Amino acid sequence: MSIVLGIETTCDETAASVVKGGREILSNIIHSQTEHHLQFGGVYPELASRKHIDLLIPAIDEALIQAGVTRHEIDLIAVASKPGLMGALLMGVGAAKALAYAWKKPFVGVNHIEAHLYAAMMGQKNLSLPALGVVISGGHTSLVKIQAVGEYELLGGTVDDAIGEAFDKVGRMLGLPYPGGPQIERLAKDGDPSKFAFTSPQVKGKPLSFSFSGLKTQVLYTIKERQLEDQEKKDIAAAFQEAALRAVISRCLLAAESLGLRTVFVGGGVSNNKRLRELFPPHLQVFYPPPGLSLDNAAMIAGLGYHIYQKKGESDPLDLIPSPTNKTLFF
Ligand code: KG4
Ligand code: ZN
């Protein structure tokens, strides 16, 4: 069961990938739909589902060709089955079930958030565990203790917005195109974070949890009161980014200290942010996803699918129901 075809359609990326042995990426095809959603200022769910229909089969074909394998050499099909936009999930899960049935291959459903975390582990031959794990994406903000691949203890999550969601909303307030995260990082480079006193508040009684909606509101009120000069926009971007990222760093430091851990795996789209990487102190050994694996991709799905199959065997292709939410921690 070494060669895995991964499929990812949880949101607005249509992706397919072939991965060998859980780590060796033979192909990683990502068709971003961003340009189609730009005019809506965010992801338009119905459009995302329809675009997956157009893009998925060509993406799977490309993934096989680029990997230099035929369908006969595929040992397992892994698909992101939760959480995500329901219509979008149904497209990927439906396609994966059909292929598993037609090709007579085993099939597993993979949790997209856990896969983001696995992306940071994927580049490492020898994992130093236990470790801290942080998923910072458009839909999720979670801090976990990783005992092993597939074994996690939830330490904290967001009580309101996800961090990437806050970047995207503040981006929109500043008149930046979607997704706001990379745009804010670009503006923040020329901004002075000390010009605005934004903070991401502590959650009462939960020192390892996150809250970003208050921070977002602080930016909203600041913007409402003034006609922004270009430099002010840059300063606001820098001050917001600094507050949001420092919230992640402070929770990691607290958790690392109290649990006696020195290794951190960081996954999800926000892990692309260069300023975040500067802010981690040198006494922590921090691992990030290899290039191309921070944002939504199918290589992390195929990679983690390999481990799930090793541990739990296949899921029934005709039984698995995708879920838009993540009720249990990961599985
Ligand atoms: O992991 P991802 O592709 O999708 C989800 O599973 O949500 O993450 C997308 C999120 C978006 O909110 C985007 O604005 C954010 O990641 N993002 C960034 C950066 N690049 C992407 N946020 C801050 N700085 C970045 N450089
Ligand atoms: Zn994601």
Coordinates of C-alpha atoms and ligand atoms in Angstrom, one line a residue:
M1 CA 0.0 0.0 0.0
S2 CA 2.7 2.4 -0.9
I3 CA 1.4 4.6 -3.7
V4 CA -1.5 6.8 -2.7
L5 CA -3.6 9.1 -4.9
G6 CA -4.8 12.1 -2.8
I7 CA -7.8 14.2 -3.6
E8 CA -8.6 17.6 -2.0
T9 CA -11.8 19.7 -2.6
T10 CA -12.7 21.1 0.8
C11 CA -12.9 24.7 -0.3
D12 CA -11.7 26.6 -3.4
E13 CA -8.6 24.6 -4.4
T14 CA -9.1 21.6 -6.7
A15 CA -6.1 19.3 -6.0
A16 CA -4.8 15.9 -6.8
S17 CA -1.5 14.3 -5.9
V18 CA 0.4 11.0 -5.9
V19 CA 2.6 10.3 -2.9
K20 CA 4.8 7.2 -2.2
G21 CA 5.2 5.8 1.3
G22 CA 3.5 8.8 3.0
R23 CA 6.4 11.2 2.2
E24 CA 7.7 11.1 -1.3
I25 CA 5.7 13.5 -3.4
L26 CA 5.6 12.2 -7.0
S27 CA 3.1 14.9 -8.2
N28 CA 1.2 17.8 -6.5
I29 CA -1.4 19.4 -8.8
I30 CA -3.3 22.4 -7.5
H31 CA -5.9 24.3 -9.5
S32 CA -6.7 27.4 -7.6
Q33 CA -10.1 28.9 -8.2
T34 CA -9.2 32.2 -6.6
E35 CA -9.7 34.3 -9.8
H36 CA -13.3 33.0 -10.1
H37 CA -14.2 34.0 -6.5
L38 CA -12.4 37.4 -6.6
Q39 CA -15.5 39.3 -7.6
F40 CA -17.4 38.0 -4.6
G41 CA -14.7 39.1 -2.1
G42 CA -14.5 35.5 -0.7
V43 CA -15.3 31.9 -1.6
Y44 CA -18.8 31.5 -3.2
P45 CA -19.6 27.9 -2.1
E46 CA -21.9 27.0 -5.0
L47 CA -19.4 28.2 -7.5
A48 CA -16.6 26.3 -5.8
S49 CA -18.6 23.0 -6.1
R50 CA -19.3 23.6 -9.8
K51 CA -15.6 24.4 -10.5
H52 CA -14.5 21.2 -8.8
I53 CA -16.7 19.3 -11.2
D54 CA -14.8 20.9 -14.2
L55 CA -11.3 20.7 -12.7
L56 CA -11.1 17.5 -10.7
I57 CA -10.8 14.8 -13.3
P58 CA -8.2 16.8 -15.4
A59 CA -6.3 17.4 -12.1
I60 CA -6.3 13.6 -11.3
D61 CA -5.2 12.8 -14.9
E62 CA -2.3 15.3 -14.6
A63 CA -1.3 14.0 -11.2
L64 CA -1.0 10.5 -12.6
I65 CA 0.9 11.6 -15.7
Q66 CA 3.3 13.8 -13.8
A67 CA 4.0 11.1 -11.2
G68 CA 4.7 8.7 -14.1
V69 CA 2.3 6.1 -12.7
T70 CA -0.8 4.4 -14.2
R71 CA -4.0 3.8 -12.2
H72 CA -3.0 0.1 -11.9
E73 CA 0.0 1.2 -9.8
I74 CA -2.2 3.2 -7.3
D75 CA -2.5 1.2 -4.1
L76 CA -4.9 3.5 -2.2
I77 CA -7.2 6.5 -2.7
A78 CA -7.3 9.1 0.0
V79 CA -9.8 12.0 0.0
A80 CA -10.3 15.0 2.3
S81 CA -13.7 14.2 3.8
K82 CA -14.0 16.8 6.5
P83 CA -14.3 19.6 7.5
G84 CA -15.1 22.0 4.6
L85 CA -17.9 23.3 2.4
M86 CA -20.4 20.5 2.1
G87 CA -21.0 20.9 -1.7
A88 CA -17.3 21.1 -2.3
L89 CA -16.6 18.1 -0.1
L90 CA -19.2 16.0 -1.9
M91 CA -17.5 16.5 -5.3
G92 CA -14.1 15.1 -4.0
V93 CA -15.6 12.3 -2.0
G94 CA -18.0 11.4 -4.8
A95 CA -15.1 11.2 -7.3
A96 CA -12.9 9.3 -4.9
K97 CA -15.7 6.7 -4.2
A98 CA -16.3 6.3 -7.9
L99 CA -12.7 5.8 -8.7
A100 CA -12.2 3.4 -5.8
Y101 CA -15.2 1.3 -7.0
A102 CA -14.2 1.3 -10.7
W103 CA -10.5 0.7 -10.1
K104 CA -11.1 -1.7 -7.2
K105 CA -8.8 0.1 -4.9
P106 CA -9.1 0.7 -1.1
F107 CA -10.3 4.1 0.0
V108 CA -9.8 6.3 3.1
G109 CA -11.3 9.6 4.3
V110 CA -8.8 12.1 5.7
N111 CA -9.4 15.0 8.0
H112 CA -8.2 18.2 6.3
I113 CA -7.0 19.9 9.5
E114 CA -5.0 17.0 10.6
A115 CA -3.6 16.9 7.1
H116 CA -2.4 20.5 7.4
L117 CA -0.5 19.5 10.5
Y118 CA 0.9 16.4 8.8
A119 CA 2.2 18.7 6.0
A120 CA 4.7 20.1 8.5
M121 CA 5.8 16.6 9.5
M122 CA 5.9 15.3 5.9
G123 CA 9.4 16.8 5.2
Q124 CA 11.0 15.2 8.2
K125 CA 12.5 11.7 8.1
N126 CA 12.7 11.3 11.9
L127 CA 10.0 13.0 13.8
S128 CA 10.9 14.3 17.2
L129 CA 7.8 13.5 19.2
P130 CA 6.0 14.3 21.4
A131 CA 5.8 17.9 20.0
L132 CA 3.4 20.8 19.8
G133 CA 1.3 21.2 16.7
V134 CA -0.3 24.4 15.5
V135 CA -2.8 24.6 12.6
I136 CA -3.4 28.2 11.5
S137 CA -5.5 28.4 8.4
G138 CA -8.5 30.2 6.9
G139 CA -10.9 28.0 8.8
H140 CA -9.0 26.8 11.8
T141 CA -6.8 27.8 14.7
S142 CA -5.8 24.8 16.9
L143 CA -3.0 24.0 19.3
V144 CA -2.4 20.3 20.0
K145 CA 0.1 18.0 21.6
I146 CA 1.2 15.5 19.1
Q147 CA 2.0 12.1 20.6
A148 CA 2.3 10.3 17.2
V149 CA 0.8 10.7 13.7
G150 CA -2.9 10.2 14.4
E151 CA -2.7 10.7 18.2
Y152 CA -3.3 14.2 19.5
E153 CA -4.5 16.1 22.6
L154 CA -6.3 19.4 22.0
L155 CA -4.8 22.1 24.0
G156 CA -6.6 25.2 22.7
G157 CA -8.6 26.5 19.7
T158 CA -10.2 29.7 18.7
V159 CA -13.4 30.7 20.5
D160 CA -14.5 32.9 17.5
D161 CA -12.8 33.6 14.2
A162 CA -10.0 31.6 12.7
I163 CA -6.7 33.5 12.3
G164 CA -6.7 33.3 8.5
E165 CA -10.4 34.4 8.5
A166 CA -9.3 37.5 10.5
F167 CA -6.5 38.3 8.0
D168 CA -9.1 37.9 5.2
K169 CA -11.7 40.2 6.9
V170 CA -9.1 42.9 7.8
G171 CA -7.9 42.6 4.2
R172 CA -11.4 43.3 2.9
M173 CA -11.7 46.3 5.3
L174 CA -8.4 47.7 3.9
G175 CA -9.8 47.2 0.3
L176 CA -7.4 44.4 -0.5
P177 CA -8.3 41.5 -2.8
Y178 CA -9.1 38.1 -1.4
P179 CA -7.3 36.3 0.2
G180 CA -6.2 39.0 2.5
G181 CA -3.4 37.1 4.3
P182 CA -0.6 37.5 1.7
Q183 CA -1.7 41.0 0.9
I184 CA -1.6 42.1 4.5
E185 CA 1.9 40.6 4.8
R186 CA 3.0 42.5 1.7
L187 CA 1.6 45.9 3.1
A188 CA 2.9 45.2 6.6
K189 CA 6.5 45.1 5.3
D190 CA 6.5 48.9 4.9
G191 CA 4.3 49.6 8.0
D192 CA 5.1 50.5 11.5
P193 CA 3.3 48.2 14.0
S194 CA 3.8 50.6 16.9
K195 CA 1.5 53.2 15.3
F196 CA -1.7 51.4 16.4
A197 CA -2.2 49.6 19.7
F198 CA -4.1 46.5 18.6
T199 CA -4.3 43.4 20.8
S200 CA -5.6 39.9 20.5
P201 CA -7.2 39.3 23.9
Q202 CA -6.7 36.4 26.3
V203 CA -9.7 34.0 26.7
K204 CA -10.8 34.1 30.3
G205 CA -9.7 30.9 32.1
K206 CA -8.3 29.4 28.9
P207 CA -4.7 30.6 28.4
L208 CA -4.1 28.3 25.4
S209 CA -7.2 29.4 23.5
F210 CA -7.4 32.1 20.9
S211 CA -9.8 35.0 20.1
F212 CA -9.5 37.1 17.0
S213 CA -12.9 38.8 16.6
G214 CA -12.1 41.6 19.1
L215 CA -8.9 42.3 17.2
K216 CA -10.8 42.5 14.0
T217 CA -13.3 44.9 15.6
Q218 CA -10.5 47.1 16.8
V219 CA -9.3 47.5 13.2
L220 CA -12.8 48.1 12.0
Y221 CA -13.4 51.0 14.5
T222 CA -10.0 52.5 13.7
I223 CA -10.7 52.5 10.0
K224 CA -14.3 53.9 10.4
E225 CA -12.9 57.0 12.1
R226 CA -10.6 58.1 9.4
Q227 CA -9.9 58.5 5.7
L228 CA -6.8 56.3 5.3
E229 CA -3.6 57.5 3.7
D230 CA -1.5 54.8 2.1
Q231 CA 1.0 54.8 4.9
E232 CA -1.7 54.4 7.5
K233 CA -3.0 51.3 5.7
K234 CA 0.5 49.9 5.9
D235 CA 0.8 50.7 9.6
I236 CA -2.7 49.2 10.3
A237 CA -1.7 46.0 8.4
A238 CA 1.6 45.8 10.3
A239 CA -0.1 46.4 13.7
F240 CA -2.9 43.8 13.0
Q241 CA -0.4 41.2 11.7
E242 CA 1.9 41.7 14.7
A243 CA -1.0 41.3 17.2
A244 CA -2.4 38.2 15.5
L245 CA 0.9 36.4 15.1
R246 CA 2.1 37.3 18.6
A247 CA -1.1 35.6 19.9
V248 CA 0.1 32.4 18.2
I249 CA 3.6 32.7 19.5
S250 CA 2.6 33.4 23.1
R251 CA 0.3 30.3 23.2
C252 CA 3.1 28.2 21.8
L253 CA 5.6 29.4 24.3
L254 CA 3.2 28.9 27.2
A255 CA 2.3 25.3 26.0
A256 CA 5.9 24.4 25.2
E257 CA 7.1 25.5 28.7
S258 CA 4.3 23.9 30.7
L259 CA 4.6 20.6 28.8
G260 CA 8.3 20.6 28.5
L261 CA 8.3 20.4 24.7
R262 CA 10.9 22.0 22.3
T263 CA 9.6 21.0 18.9
V264 CA 6.7 22.7 17.1
F265 CA 5.1 21.7 13.8
V266 CA 3.1 24.5 12.2
G267 CA 0.7 24.0 9.3
G268 CA -2.0 25.8 7.4
G269 CA -2.0 28.8 5.0
V270 CA -0.9 31.3 7.7
S271 CA 2.3 29.3 8.2
N272 CA 3.4 30.8 4.9
N273 CA 3.8 34.2 6.7
K274 CA 7.5 35.2 6.9
R275 CA 7.0 37.5 9.9
L276 CA 5.5 34.5 11.9
R277 CA 8.7 32.6 11.2
E278 CA 10.8 35.5 12.5
L279 CA 8.8 35.7 15.7
F280 CA 9.4 32.1 17.0
P281 CA 12.3 32.3 19.5
P282 CA 15.4 30.2 18.7
H283 CA 15.1 27.8 21.6
L284 CA 12.1 26.2 19.9
Q285 CA 12.8 23.9 16.9
V286 CA 10.0 24.8 14.5
F287 CA 9.1 22.9 11.4
Y288 CA 7.0 24.2 8.5
P289 CA 5.4 22.5 5.5
P290 CA 7.8 22.2 2.5
P291 CA 7.2 24.7 -0.3
G292 CA 3.7 24.3 -1.8
L293 CA 2.3 22.4 1.1
S294 CA 1.1 25.3 3.4
L295 CA -2.0 26.1 1.5
D296 CA -4.6 23.6 0.6
N297 CA -3.1 20.7 -1.4
A298 CA -3.7 17.0 -2.0
A299 CA -0.1 15.8 -1.2
M300 CA -0.8 16.2 2.6
I301 CA -4.1 14.2 2.1
A302 CA -2.3 11.4 0.3
G303 CA 0.6 11.4 2.8
L304 CA -1.7 11.2 5.8
G305 CA -4.0 8.8 4.1
Y306 CA -1.0 6.4 3.9
H307 CA -0.7 6.4 7.7
I308 CA -4.4 6.2 8.3
Y309 CA -4.6 3.1 6.2
Q310 CA -1.6 1.5 8.0
K311 CA -3.3 2.1 11.3
K312 CA -7.0 1.6 10.6
G313 CA -7.4 -0.1 7.3
E314 CA -9.9 1.1 4.6
S315 CA -13.1 3.0 5.1
D316 CA -16.1 1.6 3.2
P317 CA -16.2 3.6 0.0
L318 CA -20.0 3.6 -0.2
D319 CA -20.5 4.4 3.5
L320 CA -18.3 7.4 4.2
I321 CA -20.3 10.6 4.5
P322 CA -18.4 13.9 4.3
S323 CA -18.9 16.3 7.1
P324 CA -18.7 20.1 7.0
T325 CA -17.7 20.3 10.7
N326 CA -15.0 18.8 12.8
K327 CA -16.9 17.4 15.8
T328 CA -14.2 15.1 17.1
L329 CA -10.6 16.5 17.4
F330 CA -9.4 15.1 14.1
F331 CA -10.8 11.6 13.3
Ligands
KG4_1 O1 -4.8 26.4 4.8 P1 -5.6 27.3 3.8 O2 -5.1 27.2 2.4 O3 -7.1 27.0 3.8 C1 -7.9 26.6 4.9 O4 -7.9 25.4 5.1 O5 -8.5 27.5 5.5 O6 -5.4 28.7 4.4 C2 -5.9 29.9 3.7 C3 -5.7 31.0 4.6 C4 -6.4 32.3 4.1 O7 -7.1 32.8 5.2 C5 -5.2 33.2 3.8 O8 -5.4 34.6 3.9 C6 -4.1 32.7 4.8 O9 -4.3 31.3 4.8 N1 -2.8 33.1 4.3 C7 -1.9 33.9 5.0 C8 -0.8 34.0 4.2 N2 -0.9 33.1 3.1 C9 -2.1 32.6 3.2 N3 -2.1 34.6 6.1 C10 -1.1 35.4 6.5 N4 0.1 35.5 5.8 C11 0.3 34.8 4.7 N5 1.4 35.0 4.0
ZN2 ZN -6.9 24.2 4.5

